[in-house]
Short mmCIF file of C-alpha atoms in Angstrom, two decimals:
data_model
loop_
_atom_site.label_atom_id
_atom_site.label_comp_id
_atom_site.label_asym_id
_atom_site.label_seq_id
_atom_site.Cartn_x
_atom_site.Cartn_y
_atom_site.Cartn_z
CA UNK A 179 18.58 30.65 12.27
CA UNK A 180 19.20 34.27 11.51
CA UNK A 181 17.90 36.04 8.23
CA UNK A 182 20.68 38.10 6.69
CA UNK A 183 21.37 39.98 3.63
CA UNK A 184 23.01 37.95 0.90
CA UNK A 185 25.67 40.57 0.32
CA UNK A 186 26.58 40.50 4.00
CA UNK A 187 26.42 36.54 4.35
CA UNK A 188 29.98 35.93 3.19
CA UNK A 189 31.70 33.33 5.64
CA UNK A 190 28.24 32.44 7.26
CA UNK A 191 26.91 28.76 7.15
CA UNK A 192 23.63 28.12 5.16
CA UNK A 193 20.99 26.20 7.14
CA UNK A 194 18.84 25.33 4.13
CA UNK A 195 19.09 24.20 0.37
CA UNK A 196 19.01 26.81 -2.26
CA UNK A 197 17.23 25.55 -5.27
CA UNK A 198 17.54 26.48 -8.73
CA UNK A 199 14.48 26.07 -11.18
CA UNK A 200 14.95 26.23 -15.08
CA UNK A 201 11.74 24.95 -16.37
CA UNK A 202 12.23 21.82 -18.44
CA UNK A 203 15.93 21.81 -17.68
CA UNK A 204 16.55 21.41 -14.10
CA UNK A 205 15.09 21.70 -10.45
CA UNK A 206 18.08 21.16 -8.11
CA UNK A 207 19.98 22.57 -5.30
CA UNK A 208 22.68 25.08 -6.24
CA UNK A 209 24.08 25.23 -2.71
CA UNK A 210 23.16 22.70 0.33
CA UNK A 211 22.71 23.10 3.66
CA UNK A 212 26.04 23.43 5.80
CA UNK A 213 27.47 25.44 2.74
CA UNK A 214 29.90 28.13 3.67
CA UNK A 215 29.15 31.26 1.64
CA UNK A 216 32.01 32.35 -0.56
CA UNK A 217 32.35 35.77 -2.14
CA UNK A 218 31.77 34.22 -5.52
CA UNK A 219 28.49 32.69 -4.44
CA UNK A 220 26.75 36.16 -4.10
CA UNK A 221 26.12 36.67 -7.64
CA UNK A 222 24.50 33.10 -7.89
CA UNK A 223 22.37 33.44 -4.95
CA UNK A 224 21.07 36.68 -6.20
CA UNK A 225 20.48 35.25 -9.69
CA UNK A 226 17.95 32.68 -8.05
CA UNK A 227 15.98 35.30 -6.21
CA UNK A 228 17.81 35.17 -2.82
CA UNK A 229 18.07 38.59 -1.52
CA UNK A 230 18.32 37.10 1.82
CA UNK A 231 19.42 33.67 3.46
CA UNK A 232 18.97 32.08 6.61
CA UNK A 233 22.33 31.32 8.33
CA UNK A 234 22.52 28.68 11.19
CA UNK A 235 22.72 29.92 14.78
CA UNK A 236 22.79 26.92 17.07
CA UNK A 237 19.98 26.32 19.20
CA UNK A 238 19.49 23.10 21.51
CA UNK A 239 15.83 23.29 21.41
CA UNK A 240 15.54 23.39 17.51
CA UNK A 241 16.02 20.71 14.75
CA UNK A 242 17.11 21.58 11.28
CA UNK A 243 14.55 20.50 8.55
CA UNK A 244 16.80 17.52 7.48
CA UNK A 245 16.95 16.25 11.02
CA UNK A 246 13.36 16.68 11.73
CA UNK A 247 12.59 14.66 8.20
CA UNK A 248 14.76 11.90 9.83
CA UNK A 249 12.31 11.75 12.71
CA UNK A 250 9.46 11.29 10.45
CA UNK A 251 11.38 8.91 8.76
CA UNK A 252 11.96 6.71 11.70
CA UNK A 253 8.38 6.84 12.66
CA UNK A 254 7.19 5.45 9.14
CA UNK A 255 9.86 3.02 8.15
CA UNK A 256 8.96 -0.80 8.46
CA UNK A 257 10.82 -3.88 7.20
CA UNK A 258 11.55 -4.10 3.30
CA UNK A 259 11.87 -0.21 3.10
CA UNK A 260 15.11 2.11 2.27
CA UNK A 261 15.15 5.56 2.73
CA UNK A 262 16.70 8.31 0.60
CA UNK A 263 19.12 10.84 1.71
CA UNK A 264 17.55 14.08 2.92
CA UNK A 265 17.18 16.56 0.32
CA UNK A 266 15.74 20.08 0.79
CA UNK A 267 14.09 18.82 4.02
CA UNK A 268 12.51 15.74 2.31
CA UNK A 269 13.19 11.95 2.72
CA UNK A 270 11.39 9.30 0.62
CA UNK A 271 10.73 5.67 1.26
CA UNK A 272 11.38 3.00 -1.54
CA UNK A 273 10.11 -0.56 -1.72
CA UNK A 274 12.95 -3.28 -1.64
CA UNK A 275 10.66 -5.89 -2.66
CA UNK A 276 7.15 -6.54 -4.45
CA UNK A 277 4.45 -6.49 -1.77
CA UNK A 278 1.08 -5.27 -0.18
CA UNK A 279 1.71 -1.55 1.17
CA UNK A 280 -0.25 -0.65 4.35
CA UNK A 281 -0.23 2.56 6.28
CA UNK A 282 -1.95 2.78 9.58
CA UNK A 283 -4.19 5.70 8.50
CA UNK A 284 -5.42 6.77 11.85
CA UNK A 285 -2.10 7.01 13.39
CA UNK A 286 -0.96 8.96 10.05
CA UNK A 287 -3.63 11.47 10.40
CA UNK A 288 -2.84 12.01 13.87
CA UNK A 289 0.89 12.77 12.98
CA UNK A 290 -0.22 15.21 10.02
CA UNK A 291 -2.82 16.71 12.24
CA UNK A 292 0.02 18.25 14.31
CA UNK A 293 0.98 20.82 11.80
CA UNK A 294 4.55 22.08 10.37
CA UNK A 295 5.14 18.57 9.31
CA UNK A 296 3.74 16.16 6.65
CA UNK A 297 3.85 12.47 5.66
CA UNK A 298 2.40 11.66 2.39
CA UNK A 299 1.96 7.93 1.25
CA UNK A 300 0.39 6.08 -1.69
CA UNK A 301 -3.01 4.58 -0.93
CA UNK A 302 -2.80 2.10 1.84
CA UNK A 303 -3.67 -1.42 0.04
CA UNK A 304 -1.73 -0.88 -2.96
CA UNK A 305 0.58 -3.52 -4.73
CA UNK A 306 4.13 -2.12 -5.12
CA UNK A 307 6.98 -3.36 -6.91
CA UNK A 308 10.86 -3.27 -5.94
CA UNK A 309 11.84 0.34 -6.46
CA UNK A 310 8.33 1.94 -6.19
CA UNK A 311 8.06 5.04 -3.96
CA UNK A 312 5.97 4.56 -0.63
CA UNK A 313 5.99 7.89 0.98
CA UNK A 314 7.57 11.42 1.34
CA UNK A 315 8.19 13.22 4.48
CA UNK A 316 9.18 16.56 5.55
CA UNK A 317 8.75 19.43 7.86
CA UNK A 318 7.29 22.89 6.60
CA UNK A 319 9.58 25.44 8.34
CA UNK A 320 13.40 25.25 7.94
CA UNK A 321 13.65 24.69 11.76
CA UNK A 322 11.35 23.15 14.19
CA UNK A 323 10.99 22.71 17.84
CA UNK A 324 12.41 19.29 19.24
CA UNK A 325 9.28 19.05 21.50
CA UNK A 326 7.14 19.25 18.44
CA UNK A 327 9.01 16.28 16.99
CA UNK A 328 8.56 14.35 20.19
CA UNK A 329 4.79 14.92 20.12
CA UNK A 330 5.13 13.41 16.43
CA UNK A 331 6.74 10.49 18.10
CA UNK A 332 4.21 9.91 20.77
CA UNK A 333 1.37 10.19 18.17
CA UNK A 334 2.87 7.61 15.91
CA UNK A 335 3.45 4.99 18.84
CA UNK A 336 5.79 2.21 19.30
CA UNK A 337 5.29 0.72 15.72
CA UNK A 338 6.21 2.02 12.30
CA UNK A 339 3.18 3.72 10.53
CA UNK A 340 4.07 1.85 7.28
CA UNK A 341 4.01 -1.79 6.38
CA UNK A 342 5.22 -3.78 3.30
CA UNK A 343 3.97 -7.37 3.34
CA UNK A 344 5.99 -9.38 0.68
CA UNK A 345 3.64 -11.22 -1.86
CA UNK A 346 4.13 -14.86 -1.82
CA UNK A 347 3.85 -17.08 -5.04
CA UNK A 348 1.23 -19.47 -3.56
CA UNK A 349 0.04 -22.99 -4.81
CA UNK A 350 -3.72 -23.12 -4.75
CA UNK A 351 -6.55 -25.47 -5.36
CA UNK A 352 -9.34 -24.46 -7.63
CA UNK A 353 -12.82 -26.11 -7.07
CA UNK A 354 -15.22 -25.10 -9.94
CA UNK A 355 -19.00 -26.00 -9.08
CA UNK A 356 -22.07 -25.79 -11.04
CA UNK A 357 -24.35 -28.60 -12.50
CA UNK A 358 -24.41 -26.54 -15.75
CA UNK A 359 -20.54 -27.05 -16.10
CA UNK A 360 -20.32 -30.44 -14.56
CA UNK A 361 -22.83 -31.88 -16.93
CA UNK A 362 -21.25 -29.97 -20.09
CA UNK A 363 -24.33 -27.78 -20.65
CA UNK A 364 -21.99 -24.62 -20.80
CA UNK A 365 -18.22 -24.15 -21.09
CA UNK A 366 -16.16 -23.37 -17.96
CA UNK A 367 -15.16 -19.77 -18.62
CA UNK A 368 -14.31 -19.29 -14.74
CA UNK A 369 -11.44 -21.33 -14.38
CA UNK A 370 -9.16 -19.48 -17.10
CA UNK A 371 -9.96 -16.18 -15.65
CA UNK A 372 -8.90 -17.11 -11.98
CA UNK A 373 -5.72 -19.06 -13.55
CA UNK A 374 -4.87 -15.61 -15.24
CA UNK A 375 -5.39 -13.54 -12.37
CA UNK A 376 -3.05 -15.58 -10.06
CA UNK A 377 -0.52 -16.21 -12.79
CA UNK A 378 -0.02 -12.39 -12.69
CA UNK A 379 1.68 -12.74 -9.23
CA UNK A 380 3.30 -15.88 -9.98
CA UNK A 381 0.99 -18.40 -8.58
CA UNK A 382 0.49 -21.90 -9.47
CA UNK A 383 -2.74 -24.10 -9.59
CA UNK A 384 -1.63 -27.20 -7.82
CA UNK A 385 -5.40 -28.92 -7.97
CA UNK A 386 -8.28 -28.69 -9.84
CA UNK A 387 -11.73 -30.32 -10.06
CA UNK A 388 -15.07 -29.66 -11.56
CA UNK A 389 -17.94 -30.59 -9.36
CA UNK A 390 -21.77 -30.41 -9.26
CA UNK A 391 -23.62 -28.46 -6.64
CA UNK A 392 -23.29 -31.49 -4.39
CA UNK A 393 -22.08 -29.75 -1.20
CA UNK A 394 -20.67 -32.97 0.32
CA UNK A 395 -18.43 -33.53 -2.81
CA UNK A 396 -17.31 -29.78 -2.58
CA UNK A 397 -16.35 -30.37 1.02
CA UNK A 398 -14.18 -33.27 0.21
CA UNK A 399 -12.54 -31.72 -2.42
CA UNK A 400 -11.60 -28.57 -0.34
CA UNK A 401 -10.25 -30.87 2.42
CA UNK A 402 -8.35 -33.08 -0.18
CA UNK A 403 -6.55 -30.33 -1.83
CA UNK A 404 -5.36 -28.80 1.67
CA UNK A 405 -4.28 -32.27 2.70
CA UNK A 406 -2.25 -32.03 -0.69
CA UNK A 407 -0.52 -29.12 0.99
CA UNK A 408 -2.32 -26.18 -1.14
CA UNK A 409 -1.63 -22.89 0.53
CA UNK A 410 -5.08 -21.70 -0.15
CA UNK A 411 -8.42 -23.08 -1.86
CA UNK A 412 -10.77 -21.03 -4.32
CA UNK A 413 -14.17 -22.11 -5.07
CA UNK A 414 -16.03 -20.55 -7.99
CA UNK A 415 -19.76 -20.60 -8.55
CA UNK A 416 -22.72 -21.49 -6.29
CA UNK A 417 -22.54 -18.31 -4.16
CA UNK A 418 -25.95 -16.68 -4.80
CA UNK A 419 -29.07 -17.55 -2.70
CA UNK A 420 -30.49 -19.91 -5.26
CA UNK A 421 -31.39 -23.25 -3.94
CA UNK A 422 -28.77 -25.07 -5.79
CA UNK A 423 -26.03 -22.83 -4.77
CA UNK A 424 -24.47 -24.75 -1.75
CA UNK A 425 -20.67 -23.44 -1.87
CA UNK A 426 -20.92 -21.46 1.34
CA UNK A 427 -22.32 -24.57 3.12
CA UNK A 428 -19.57 -26.77 1.75
CA UNK A 429 -16.95 -24.33 2.87
CA UNK A 430 -18.32 -23.94 6.31
CA UNK A 431 -18.56 -27.82 6.41
CA UNK A 432 -14.87 -28.22 5.61
CA UNK A 433 -13.90 -26.68 9.08
CA UNK A 434 -13.38 -23.03 7.80
CA UNK A 435 -13.94 -20.13 9.84
CA UNK A 436 -16.32 -17.86 7.73
CA UNK A 437 -15.00 -14.21 8.25
CA UNK A 438 -17.74 -12.79 6.02
CA UNK A 439 -20.33 -13.92 3.45
CA UNK A 440 -20.90 -10.73 1.53
CA UNK A 441 -18.92 -7.59 0.88
CA UNK A 442 -19.87 -3.88 0.37
CA UNK A 443 -18.22 -4.18 -3.12
CA UNK A 444 -19.90 -3.93 -6.69
CA UNK A 445 -19.19 -6.13 -8.48
CA UNK A 446 -18.68 -8.80 -5.59
CA UNK A 447 -21.27 -8.49 -3.14
CA UNK A 448 -21.35 -12.45 -2.71
CA UNK A 449 -17.68 -12.77 -1.91
CA UNK A 450 -17.19 -15.31 0.91
CA UNK A 451 -13.82 -15.19 2.97
CA UNK A 452 -12.88 -18.04 5.38
CA UNK A 453 -9.68 -19.33 7.18
CA UNK A 454 -8.99 -22.88 8.24
CA UNK A 455 -7.58 -23.27 11.69
CA UNK A 456 -3.92 -23.33 10.56
CA UNK A 457 -4.75 -19.89 8.78
CA UNK A 458 -4.92 -21.13 5.21
CA UNK A 459 -7.85 -19.14 3.48
CA UNK A 460 -10.61 -20.66 1.67
CA UNK A 461 -12.58 -18.19 -0.44
CA UNK A 462 -16.14 -18.37 -2.43
CA UNK A 463 -15.78 -16.08 -5.61
CA UNK A 464 -19.05 -14.69 -6.96
CA UNK A 465 -19.87 -15.03 -10.68
CA UNK A 466 -18.99 -11.47 -11.50
CA UNK A 467 -15.20 -12.49 -11.22
CA UNK A 468 -15.90 -14.47 -14.33
CA UNK A 469 -17.15 -11.42 -16.56
CA UNK A 470 -16.09 -8.16 -14.77
CA UNK A 471 -12.92 -6.49 -15.36
CA UNK A 472 -12.28 -5.87 -11.67
CA UNK A 473 -14.04 -7.15 -8.62
CA UNK A 474 -13.86 -7.69 -5.01
CA UNK A 475 -11.24 -10.48 -5.86
CA UNK A 476 -8.57 -8.02 -7.07
CA UNK A 477 -8.93 -5.91 -3.80
CA UNK A 478 -8.71 -9.15 -1.74
CA UNK A 479 -6.16 -11.15 -3.62
CA UNK A 480 -3.09 -9.21 -2.55
CA UNK A 481 -3.84 -9.43 1.14
CA UNK A 482 -4.35 -13.39 0.68
CA UNK A 483 -0.94 -13.44 -1.05
CA UNK A 484 0.69 -11.40 1.66
CA UNK A 485 -0.83 -13.44 4.50
CA UNK A 486 -2.42 -10.22 5.73
CA UNK A 487 -5.74 -11.28 7.23
CA UNK A 488 -8.89 -10.37 5.36
CA UNK A 489 -11.04 -9.27 8.15
CA UNK A 490 -14.81 -8.38 8.59
CA UNK A 491 -13.67 -4.83 9.66
CA UNK A 492 -11.61 -4.47 6.40
CA UNK A 493 -14.16 -5.68 4.21
CA UNK A 494 -16.89 -3.43 5.76
CA UNK A 495 -14.35 -0.54 5.10
CA UNK A 496 -14.39 -1.23 1.34
CA UNK A 497 -17.94 0.41 1.20
CA UNK A 498 -16.28 3.80 0.55
CA UNK A 499 -14.65 3.43 -2.74
CA UNK A 500 -16.12 0.02 -3.34
CA UNK A 501 -18.40 0.95 -6.33
CA UNK A 502 -16.66 -0.03 -9.55
CA UNK A 503 -17.69 2.58 -12.11
CA UNK A 504 -17.02 0.12 -15.31
CA UNK A 505 -15.19 2.64 -17.08
CA UNK A 506 -15.00 1.75 -20.97
CA UNK A 507 -11.38 1.73 -20.55
CA UNK A 508 -9.96 0.31 -17.43
CA UNK A 509 -7.32 2.05 -15.53
CA UNK A 510 -7.33 -0.05 -12.36
CA UNK A 511 -5.31 0.15 -10.06
CA UNK A 512 -4.81 3.64 -11.00
CA UNK A 513 -8.35 4.55 -10.05
CA UNK A 514 -10.53 5.25 -7.14
CA UNK A 515 -11.92 1.50 -6.87
CA UNK A 516 -11.18 0.04 -3.61
CA UNK A 517 -9.34 3.12 -2.33
CA UNK A 518 -11.68 4.52 0.18
CA UNK A 519 -10.24 6.14 3.31
#
């Protein structure tokens, strides 16, 4: 591109958008890239502070900002995402469905570390609705070397940096455990909390049983619910290290592979994640889920509903940001809980 005095640019082709900002009224381009500058455009350009403009000079080794933004779009865009048209060198990706948004943070950093280009996303692990903005991309200069954008492609690899996993409305089984509940010594306040949380995602409780701390009966209930077609089974209570708390043993005896018993999250340290051989999850929920506003279950639930595996590595990573501050007024998910990088 070539820098030219605005008064001398009549007949030339703009290679960038020219933006007009009127606080509280508008922020938009008065001229778009590719516009051929006419004599009547000169006063308008001067009024928005453009004493000089960049006009396009063809160079086969360079890309315009809009073309470069399209490269960034291509390395980001996964299924269930739609892209906006380039505007002032920026492209955004929008969710086409409700889902769990995931970003490959390591590869994202590799691209952003190249310089002269940027990809900004919402936090990985966020639950999004249809129409929500997922990311924005742009290059910093008005034109950039093609070779640099090829480096971005190589840094990103073969698969998209971003993923949107649709949430499924699952049918679940709930096993409420504890002698104190089974024998009517206290009211079951755990079940309503779980039902309410799952209802937020359109999930339906297909089976429910209240049992004592007999681990054999708990194992039988888990297997029975899975045989009845439940997509997942949740067990409440019996998750501490007390001698009567046998739920972890019951889950393992049901044939589930325990991914982790324990998570670096407060509240929620005694969370248990396990999977049956066919991939259906069986989880043990610690008592904090019953009384705390937000816990490890709120972080794990979208992964369970999106069929994104809850792994030991992912759980370990929750330690950074895994401390809920128990604010007097809860703003989750618009807070730092579970959003470490």
